[in-house]
Coordinates of C-alpha atoms in Angstrom, one line a residue:
X1 CA 44.4 -10.0 -43.1
X2 CA 43.4 -11.0 -46.6
X3 CA 43.7 -14.5 -48.0
X4 CA 42.2 -16.7 -50.7
X5 CA 40.0 -19.7 -49.8
X6 CA 41.3 -23.1 -51.0
X7 CA 38.6 -23.2 -53.6
X8 CA 39.4 -19.7 -55.0
X9 CA 43.0 -20.6 -55.1
X10 CA 42.5 -23.3 -57.6
X11 CA 39.3 -22.4 -59.5
X12 CA 39.0 -19.7 -62.1
X13 CA 41.7 -17.4 -60.9
X14 CA 43.5 -14.8 -63.0
X15 CA 46.8 -13.4 -62.0
X16 CA 47.0 -9.7 -61.3
X17 CA 50.5 -8.7 -60.3
X18 CA 51.0 -6.7 -57.1
X19 CA 53.0 -4.1 -59.1
X20 CA 50.0 -3.3 -61.2
X21 CA 47.9 -2.8 -58.0
X22 CA 50.4 -0.7 -56.2
X23 CA 52.1 1.3 -59.0
X24 CA 49.5 1.5 -61.8
X25 CA 45.9 1.1 -60.5
X26 CA 45.9 4.1 -58.1
X27 CA 46.6 6.6 -60.9
X28 CA 44.2 5.1 -63.5
X29 CA 40.6 6.1 -64.2
X30 CA 38.2 3.6 -62.7
X31 CA 36.7 2.7 -66.1
X32 CA 40.2 2.0 -67.4
X33 CA 40.9 -0.4 -64.5
X34 CA 37.6 -2.2 -65.3
X35 CA 38.6 -2.6 -69.0
X36 CA 42.1 -3.8 -68.0
X37 CA 40.8 -6.5 -65.6
X38 CA 37.9 -7.7 -67.7
X39 CA 40.2 -7.9 -70.8
X40 CA 42.7 -9.8 -68.7
X41 CA 40.0 -12.4 -67.8
X42 CA 39.1 -12.7 -71.5
X43 CA 42.8 -13.3 -72.3
X44 CA 42.9 -16.1 -69.7
X45 CA 39.6 -17.7 -70.8
X46 CA 40.3 -17.7 -74.6
X47 CA 37.7 -18.1 -77.3
X48 CA 35.1 -16.3 -75.0
X49 CA 32.1 -14.8 -77.0
X50 CA 32.8 -11.5 -75.3
X51 CA 36.3 -11.4 -76.8
X52 CA 35.7 -8.3 -78.9
X53 CA 36.0 -4.6 -78.1
X54 CA 32.3 -4.1 -78.9
X55 CA 31.1 -6.9 -76.6
X56 CA 33.4 -5.9 -73.9
X57 CA 32.0 -2.4 -74.0
X58 CA 28.4 -3.6 -73.7
X59 CA 29.3 -6.0 -70.9
X60 CA 30.9 -3.2 -68.9
X61 CA 28.2 -0.7 -69.9
X62 CA 30.8 1.6 -71.4
X63 CA 30.9 3.4 -74.7
X64 CA 33.4 2.0 -77.3
X65 CA 35.3 5.3 -77.2
X66 CA 36.0 4.9 -73.5
X67 CA 37.2 1.3 -74.0
X68 CA 39.5 2.5 -76.9
X69 CA 40.9 5.2 -74.7
X70 CA 41.5 2.7 -71.9
X71 CA 43.5 0.4 -74.3
X72 CA 45.5 3.4 -75.4
X73 CA 46.2 4.4 -71.8
X74 CA 47.5 0.9 -70.8
X75 CA 49.5 0.7 -74.1
X76 CA 51.2 4.0 -73.3
X77 CA 52.2 2.5 -69.9
X78 CA 53.6 -0.5 -71.5
X79 CA 51.2 -3.0 -70.1
X80 CA 49.8 -4.2 -73.4
X81 CA 50.3 -4.0 -77.1
X82 CA 47.6 -3.6 -79.7
X83 CA 47.9 -4.8 -83.3
X84 CA 44.7 -4.5 -85.2
X85 CA 42.1 -6.3 -83.1
X86 CA 44.7 -8.3 -81.2
X87 CA 45.5 -7.1 -77.7
X88 CA 48.4 -8.7 -75.8
X89 CA 48.8 -8.2 -72.1
X90 CA 52.4 -7.7 -70.9
X91 CA 54.0 -8.3 -67.5
X92 CA 54.5 -5.3 -65.3
X93 CA 58.1 -6.6 -64.6
X94 CA 59.1 -6.1 -68.2
X95 CA 56.8 -3.2 -69.0
X96 CA 58.3 -0.6 -71.4
X97 CA 56.2 2.6 -71.1
X98 CA 56.1 4.8 -74.1
X99 CA 58.7 7.5 -73.3
X100 CA 57.0 10.9 -72.9
X101 CA 59.4 13.7 -72.2
X102 CA 58.0 16.6 -70.4
X103 CA 59.6 20.1 -70.1
X104 CA 60.9 20.0 -66.5
X105 CA 61.2 23.8 -66.3
X106 CA 57.7 24.2 -67.7
X107 CA 56.1 22.3 -64.8
X108 CA 58.6 23.3 -62.0
X109 CA 56.3 25.8 -60.5
X110 CA 53.3 23.5 -60.7
X111 CA 55.3 20.8 -58.8
X112 CA 56.1 23.4 -56.1
X113 CA 52.5 24.5 -55.7
X114 CA 51.0 21.0 -55.9
X115 CA 53.4 19.8 -53.1
X116 CA 52.5 22.9 -51.0
X117 CA 48.8 21.9 -51.3
X118 CA 49.4 18.3 -50.5
X119 CA 51.4 19.0 -47.4
X120 CA 50.7 15.7 -45.7
X121 CA 52.5 13.4 -48.1
X122 CA 55.1 13.4 -50.8
X123 CA 53.8 13.4 -54.3
X124 CA 55.4 10.4 -56.2
X125 CA 57.0 10.8 -59.6
X126 CA 54.4 8.6 -61.2
X127 CA 51.7 10.9 -59.9
X128 CA 53.3 14.0 -61.3
X129 CA 53.6 12.0 -64.6
X130 CA 49.8 11.5 -64.6
X131 CA 49.2 15.2 -64.1
X132 CA 51.6 16.1 -66.9
X133 CA 50.0 13.6 -69.3
X134 CA 46.5 15.0 -68.6
X135 CA 47.6 18.6 -69.1
X136 CA 49.4 17.7 -72.3
X137 CA 46.4 15.7 -73.6
X138 CA 43.8 18.4 -73.0
X139 CA 46.0 21.5 -73.3
X140 CA 45.2 22.5 -69.8
X141 CA 47.3 25.3 -68.2
X142 CA 49.5 24.2 -65.3
X143 CA 48.1 27.1 -63.2
X144 CA 44.6 25.6 -63.7
X145 CA 45.8 22.2 -62.7
X146 CA 47.4 23.6 -59.5
X147 CA 44.0 25.2 -58.6
X148 CA 42.4 21.8 -59.0
X149 CA 44.9 20.1 -56.8
X150 CA 44.3 22.7 -54.1
X151 CA 40.5 22.5 -54.5
X152 CA 40.5 18.7 -54.1
X153 CA 42.8 18.9 -51.0
X154 CA 40.4 21.4 -49.4
X155 CA 37.5 18.9 -50.1
X156 CA 39.2 15.6 -49.2
X157 CA 42.2 16.5 -47.1
X158 CA 45.9 15.8 -47.6
X159 CA 45.2 12.1 -48.3
X160 CA 43.1 12.9 -51.3
X161 CA 43.8 10.2 -54.0
X162 CA 45.5 11.1 -57.2
X163 CA 42.7 9.3 -59.0
X164 CA 40.2 11.8 -57.5
X165 CA 42.2 14.8 -58.6
X166 CA 42.6 13.4 -62.1
X167 CA 38.9 12.7 -62.3
X168 CA 38.0 16.3 -61.4
X169 CA 40.6 17.7 -63.8
X170 CA 39.4 15.4 -66.6
X171 CA 35.7 16.4 -66.1
X172 CA 36.6 20.1 -66.1
X173 CA 38.8 19.7 -69.2
X174 CA 36.2 17.7 -71.1
X175 CA 33.6 20.5 -70.3
X176 CA 36.0 23.0 -71.8
X177 CA 37.5 24.5 -68.7
X178 CA 41.2 24.5 -69.2
X179 CA 42.6 27.9 -68.6
X180 CA 43.4 29.3 -65.2
X181 CA 40.6 31.9 -65.3
X182 CA 38.0 29.5 -66.5
X183 CA 38.8 26.9 -63.9
X184 CA 39.0 29.5 -61.2
X185 CA 35.6 30.8 -62.0
X186 CA 34.2 27.3 -62.2
X187 CA 35.6 26.3 -58.8
X188 CA 34.3 29.5 -57.3
X189 CA 30.9 28.6 -58.6
X190 CA 31.2 25.1 -57.1
X191 CA 32.0 26.9 -53.8
X192 CA 28.7 28.6 -53.9
X193 CA 26.8 25.3 -54.4
X194 CA 29.0 23.6 -51.8
X195 CA 27.4 25.4 -48.9
X196 CA 23.9 24.7 -50.1
X197 CA 24.8 21.1 -50.7
X198 CA 26.1 20.7 -47.2
X199 CA 22.6 21.5 -45.9
X200 CA 21.1 19.1 -48.4
X201 CA 23.4 16.2 -47.3
X202 CA 22.8 16.9 -43.6
X203 CA 19.0 16.7 -44.3
X204 CA 19.2 13.0 -45.2
X205 CA 21.8 12.3 -42.5
X206 CA 25.0 12.0 -44.5
X207 CA 28.1 12.8 -42.5
X208 CA 30.3 13.2 -45.6
X209 CA 31.4 16.4 -47.1
X210 CA 30.2 17.2 -50.6
X211 CA 32.7 16.2 -53.3
X212 CA 33.1 17.3 -56.9
X213 CA 30.5 14.9 -58.3
X214 CA 28.0 15.9 -55.6
X215 CA 28.4 19.6 -56.6
X216 CA 27.8 18.6 -60.2
X217 CA 24.5 17.0 -59.3
X218 CA 23.4 20.0 -57.3
X219 CA 24.2 22.2 -60.2
X220 CA 22.1 20.0 -62.5
X221 CA 19.1 20.2 -60.1
X222 CA 19.4 24.0 -59.7
X223 CA 20.4 25.2 -63.2
X224 CA 19.2 22.5 -65.6
X225 CA 16.1 21.4 -63.7
X226 CA 15.6 24.8 -62.2
X227 CA 14.4 23.6 -58.8
X228 CA 14.5 26.2 -56.0
X229 CA 17.0 25.5 -53.2
X230 CA 14.2 25.1 -50.7
X231 CA 12.5 22.5 -52.8
X232 CA 15.7 20.5 -53.1
X233 CA 16.2 20.7 -49.4
X234 CA 12.6 19.6 -48.6
X235 CA 12.8 16.6 -51.0
X236 CA 16.2 15.7 -49.4
X237 CA 14.4 15.5 -46.0
X238 CA 12.2 12.7 -47.4
X239 CA 15.2 10.5 -48.3
X240 CA 15.5 7.6 -46.0
X241 CA 18.3 5.7 -47.7
X242 CA 20.2 5.9 -51.0
X243 CA 21.8 9.3 -50.4
X244 CA 22.5 11.6 -53.4
X245 CA 21.7 8.9 -55.9
X246 CA 18.2 8.5 -54.5
X247 CA 17.7 12.2 -54.3
X248 CA 18.8 12.6 -58.0
X249 CA 16.3 9.9 -59.0
X250 CA 13.4 11.6 -57.2
X251 CA 14.2 15.1 -58.5
X252 CA 14.6 13.7 -62.1
X253 CA 11.2 12.1 -61.8
X254 CA 9.6 15.3 -60.5
X255 CA 11.3 17.3 -63.3
X256 CA 10.0 14.9 -66.0
X257 CA 6.5 15.1 -64.5
X258 CA 6.6 18.9 -64.4
X259 CA 6.3 19.0 -60.6
X260 CA 8.4 22.1 -59.8
X261 CA 6.9 23.3 -56.4
X262 CA 6.9 21.3 -53.2
X263 CA 3.2 21.6 -52.9
X264 CA 2.8 19.7 -56.2
X265 CA 5.5 17.2 -55.2
X266 CA 3.9 16.6 -51.9
X267 CA 0.5 16.1 -53.5
X268 CA 1.9 13.7 -56.0
X269 CA 3.7 11.6 -53.3
X270 CA 0.5 11.6 -51.1
X271 CA -1.5 10.3 -54.0
X272 CA 1.2 7.8 -54.9
X273 CA 1.3 6.5 -51.4
X274 CA -2.5 6.2 -51.3
X275 CA -2.5 4.4 -54.6
X276 CA 0.1 1.9 -53.4
X277 CA -1.9 1.3 -50.2
X278 CA -5.1 0.8 -52.1
X279 CA -3.5 -1.6 -54.6
X280 CA -2.1 -3.7 -51.8
X281 CA -5.4 -3.7 -49.9
X282 CA -7.2 -4.9 -53.1
X283 CA -4.6 -7.6 -53.6
X284 CA -4.8 -8.8 -50.0
X285 CA -8.6 -8.9 -50.3
X286 CA -8.4 -10.9 -53.6
X287 CA -5.8 -13.2 -52.0
X288 CA -3.1 -12.5 -54.6
X289 CA 0.4 -11.0 -54.4
X290 CA 2.3 -8.8 -56.8
X291 CA 5.8 -7.7 -56.0
X292 CA 5.5 -4.7 -58.3
X293 CA 2.1 -3.1 -58.2
X294 CA 2.9 -0.2 -60.6
X295 CA 1.3 -1.9 -63.6
X296 CA -1.8 -2.7 -61.6
X297 CA -2.1 0.9 -60.5
X298 CA -1.8 2.3 -64.0
X299 CA -4.1 -0.3 -65.6
X300 CA -6.8 -0.7 -62.9
X301 CA -6.6 1.3 -59.7
X302 CA -6.0 4.7 -61.1
X303 CA -8.6 4.3 -63.9
X304 CA -11.2 3.2 -61.3
X305 CA -10.6 6.3 -59.2
X306 CA -10.8 8.4 -62.4
X307 CA -14.2 6.8 -63.1
X308 CA -15.3 8.2 -59.7
X309 CA -15.1 5.1 -57.5
X310 CA -14.4 5.5 -53.8
X311 CA -11.5 3.5 -52.4
X312 CA -13.9 1.6 -50.2
X313 CA -16.1 0.8 -53.2
X314 CA -13.1 -0.8 -55.0
X315 CA -12.2 -2.9 -51.9
X316 CA -15.9 -3.9 -51.6
X317 CA -15.8 -5.1 -55.2
X318 CA -12.6 -7.1 -54.5
X319 CA -14.3 -8.7 -51.5
X320 CA -17.2 -9.7 -53.7
X321 CA -14.8 -11.2 -56.2
X322 CA -13.0 -13.2 -53.5
X323 CA -16.2 -14.6 -52.1
X324 CA -17.3 -15.7 -55.5
X325 CA -14.1 -17.4 -56.6
X326 CA -13.0 -14.5 -58.9
X327 CA -9.4 -13.9 -57.9
X328 CA -7.7 -12.2 -60.9
X329 CA -7.5 -8.5 -61.8
X330 CA -9.4 -9.1 -65.1
X331 CA -12.2 -10.6 -63.0
X332 CA -12.2 -7.6 -60.8
X333 CA -12.3 -5.3 -63.8
X334 CA -15.4 -7.0 -65.1
X335 CA -17.1 -6.7 -61.7
X336 CA -16.1 -3.0 -61.2
X337 CA -17.4 -2.1 -64.7
X338 CA -20.7 -3.8 -63.9
X339 CA -21.0 -1.6 -60.8
X340 CA -20.1 1.4 -62.9
X341 CA -22.9 0.6 -65.4
X342 CA -25.3 0.7 -62.4
X343 CA -23.8 4.0 -61.2
X344 CA -22.7 2.3 -58.0
X345 CA -19.5 4.3 -57.2
X346 CA -19.5 4.6 -53.4
X347 CA -18.9 1.9 -50.9
X348 CA -22.5 2.1 -49.7
X349 CA -23.9 1.8 -53.2
X350 CA -21.7 -1.1 -54.1
X351 CA -22.6 -3.0 -50.9
X352 CA -26.3 -2.2 -51.6
X353 CA -26.0 -3.8 -55.1
X354 CA -24.3 -6.8 -53.6
X355 CA -27.0 -7.0 -50.9
X356 CA -29.7 -6.8 -53.6
X357 CA -28.1 -9.6 -55.5
X358 CA -27.8 -11.8 -52.4
X359 CA -31.4 -11.2 -51.6
X360 CA -32.4 -14.3 -53.6
X361 CA -29.6 -16.5 -52.3
X362 CA -32.1 -18.3 -50.0
X363 CA -34.2 -19.3 -53.0
X364 CA -31.1 -20.4 -54.9
X365 CA -29.9 -22.5 -51.9
X366 CA -33.2 -24.4 -52.0
X367 CA -32.7 -25.2 -55.7
X368 CA -29.1 -26.3 -55.1
X369 CA -30.1 -28.5 -52.2
X370 CA -32.8 -30.2 -54.4
X371 CA -30.2 -30.8 -57.1
X372 CA -27.7 -32.0 -54.6
X373 CA -25.0 -29.4 -55.0
X374 CA -23.2 -28.5 -51.8
X375 CA -21.4 -25.3 -50.9
X376 CA -22.1 -21.6 -50.8
X377 CA -24.0 -19.8 -53.5
X378 CA -21.6 -18.3 -56.1
X379 CA -21.7 -16.1 -59.2
X380 CA -22.4 -19.0 -61.5
X381 CA -25.4 -20.1 -59.5
X382 CA -26.8 -16.6 -59.5
X383 CA -26.2 -16.3 -63.2
X384 CA -28.3 -19.5 -63.9
X385 CA -31.0 -18.4 -61.5
X386 CA -31.2 -14.9 -63.1
X387 CA -31.7 -16.5 -66.5
X388 CA -34.5 -18.8 -65.2
X389 CA -36.3 -16.3 -62.9
X390 CA -35.8 -13.0 -64.8
X391 CA -35.1 -13.8 -68.4
X392 CA -37.6 -16.7 -68.7
X393 CA -40.0 -15.6 -65.9
X394 CA -40.1 -19.0 -64.3
X395 CA -41.8 -19.0 -60.9
X396 CA -39.9 -20.3 -57.9
X397 CA -42.1 -23.4 -57.5
X398 CA -41.6 -24.4 -61.1
X399 CA -37.8 -24.0 -60.7
X400 CA -37.9 -26.1 -57.5
X401 CA -40.0 -28.8 -59.3
X402 CA -37.5 -28.9 -62.1
X403 CA -34.7 -29.3 -59.5
X404 CA -36.5 -32.2 -58.0
X405 CA -36.5 -33.9 -61.4
X406 CA -32.8 -33.1 -61.8
X407 CA -31.7 -34.4 -58.4
X408 CA -28.1 -35.7 -58.5
X409 CA -27.5 -34.0 -61.9
X410 CA -25.9 -30.7 -62.8
X411 CA -27.1 -27.2 -63.2
X412 CA -26.6 -27.6 -66.9
X413 CA -29.0 -30.5 -66.8
X414 CA -31.5 -28.4 -64.9
X415 CA -31.0 -25.6 -67.3
X416 CA -31.9 -28.0 -70.2
X417 CA -35.2 -28.9 -68.5
X418 CA -36.2 -25.3 -67.8
X419 CA -35.2 -24.3 -71.3
X420 CA -37.5 -26.9 -72.8
X421 CA -40.3 -25.7 -70.6
X422 CA -39.6 -22.1 -71.5
X423 CA -39.8 -22.9 -75.2
X424 CA -43.1 -24.8 -74.5
X425 CA -44.6 -21.9 -72.6
X426 CA -44.7 -23.6 -69.2
X427 CA -45.4 -21.2 -66.3
X428 CA -47.0 -23.4 -63.7
X429 CA -46.1 -26.7 -62.0
X430 CA -49.2 -28.3 -63.5
X431 CA -48.1 -27.4 -67.0
X432 CA -44.6 -28.7 -66.2
X433 CA -46.0 -32.0 -65.1
X434 CA -48.1 -32.2 -68.3
X435 CA -44.9 -31.7 -70.3
X436 CA -43.5 -35.0 -68.9
X437 CA -42.9 -36.3 -72.4
X438 CA -40.8 -33.2 -73.3
X439 CA -38.8 -33.7 -70.1
X440 CA -38.1 -37.3 -71.0
X441 CA -36.8 -36.4 -74.4
X442 CA -34.4 -33.9 -72.8
X443 CA -33.4 -36.4 -70.1
X444 CA -32.6 -39.1 -72.7
X445 CA -30.0 -36.8 -74.4
X446 CA -28.5 -35.3 -71.2
X447 CA -25.6 -36.5 -69.0
X448 CA -26.6 -39.0 -66.3
X449 CA -23.5 -38.9 -64.2
X450 CA -23.3 -37.0 -60.9
X451 CA -20.2 -35.0 -61.8
X452 CA -20.7 -31.3 -61.0
X453 CA -19.0 -29.1 -63.7
X454 CA -19.4 -25.4 -63.5
X455 CA -17.8 -22.9 -65.9
X456 CA -18.1 -19.2 -66.3
X457 CA -19.2 -18.0 -69.7
X458 CA -19.3 -14.4 -70.9
X459 CA -23.1 -14.5 -70.5
X460 CA -22.8 -15.8 -67.0
X461 CA -20.4 -13.0 -66.0
X462 CA -22.7 -10.5 -67.6
X463 CA -25.6 -11.8 -65.6
X464 CA -23.7 -11.7 -62.3
X465 CA -25.2 -8.4 -61.2
X466 CA -28.9 -8.9 -62.0
X467 CA -30.9 -7.1 -59.4
X468 CA -34.4 -8.4 -58.8
X469 CA -37.2 -6.0 -57.8
X470 CA -39.9 -7.0 -55.3
X471 CA -42.3 -7.1 -58.2
X472 CA -40.2 -9.7 -60.0

């Protein structure tokens, strides 16, 4: 039982007469019905920005020629009038179809054969009228139309819709198949594909019989794309949902990529699955989520693998980033390329680099404790320490002495002290103490608050992977 809700009954409703639905809609092309209904809603809304043929076509994703043909179709049936750009909808009760007289004798045999094919129901006069109109429009022989009716009944049964028969006939006519011999040869060709297509549809669990559109798709895969039947069948077996549309999407993708054998297709899908799995593992490790990882794969994951990185190495790099507060893909990219520069491409090599870097975390922790900075050692801390210990050759005891002077301050403050000592040639604690005057000058111009502010600079990121040797 069908009924309108109370809200729908009073809000934004357009009136579509039952006579249109029962007597006109079943025989009309689906796109023509879309045009009729959308146009009717525009007529009801008035002054709508879509109220032009061009905008209507774009909104319905139809070409303007189809929209124009739809208007002509409904005008012929007396449901609207068109004067210039103005289209007026008429009531089905007062519709005056354009009189089209057909030669009754000319189509008498067609009528007989069509009714013999559709033995389970009586063909209505309106349905015959649609067949006559299509044959007249395209110049199709009645014998060809009779073959199409029989073909559609064989596919769909006695209850096959007039709309389906008209769609098949229209497709054939538009492709240039209009004579009895041409249509007969074409339908025989479809019969050959039909059997193969049954196996394909069974492969992905469809219980339906192939129809005309399905056969057209199969022909495209086999003749245009030139896929072997066994390849089409094997790909069909991988379809979990989506049916023929999903299969068409896959085969079109493989065709565009030049993957014509199943071995190449299987290799591509295996690699694609592995790439998706790796991308999601990297994101999980970083603590981020992207609904669509395709851009990430093309810009980051695939290039890393092409550079020679193992999957485990990339995940290890992501883990390093997460532990050091670097949680974006550009951060990961900087880290991965640092490992690449050090020829660390395997998981073992990457972890060795990280271990070497962490070797001095104990010394860094002492400095942080002296300054009063709480928390784990991170990349910024290591960058500072690398500058002091490696670039400036400051001994650990000198760094710790500077930290005691900078207690309660920031690493920037400590860096200022050590920079002054470096410029003054200080290499021992004794020399540092002797430079007390220089220290006071620095202290007088440095921040005195206890706020800890740490920022990453390009130099700091570049110093993140400094590896100290035992000699250093």
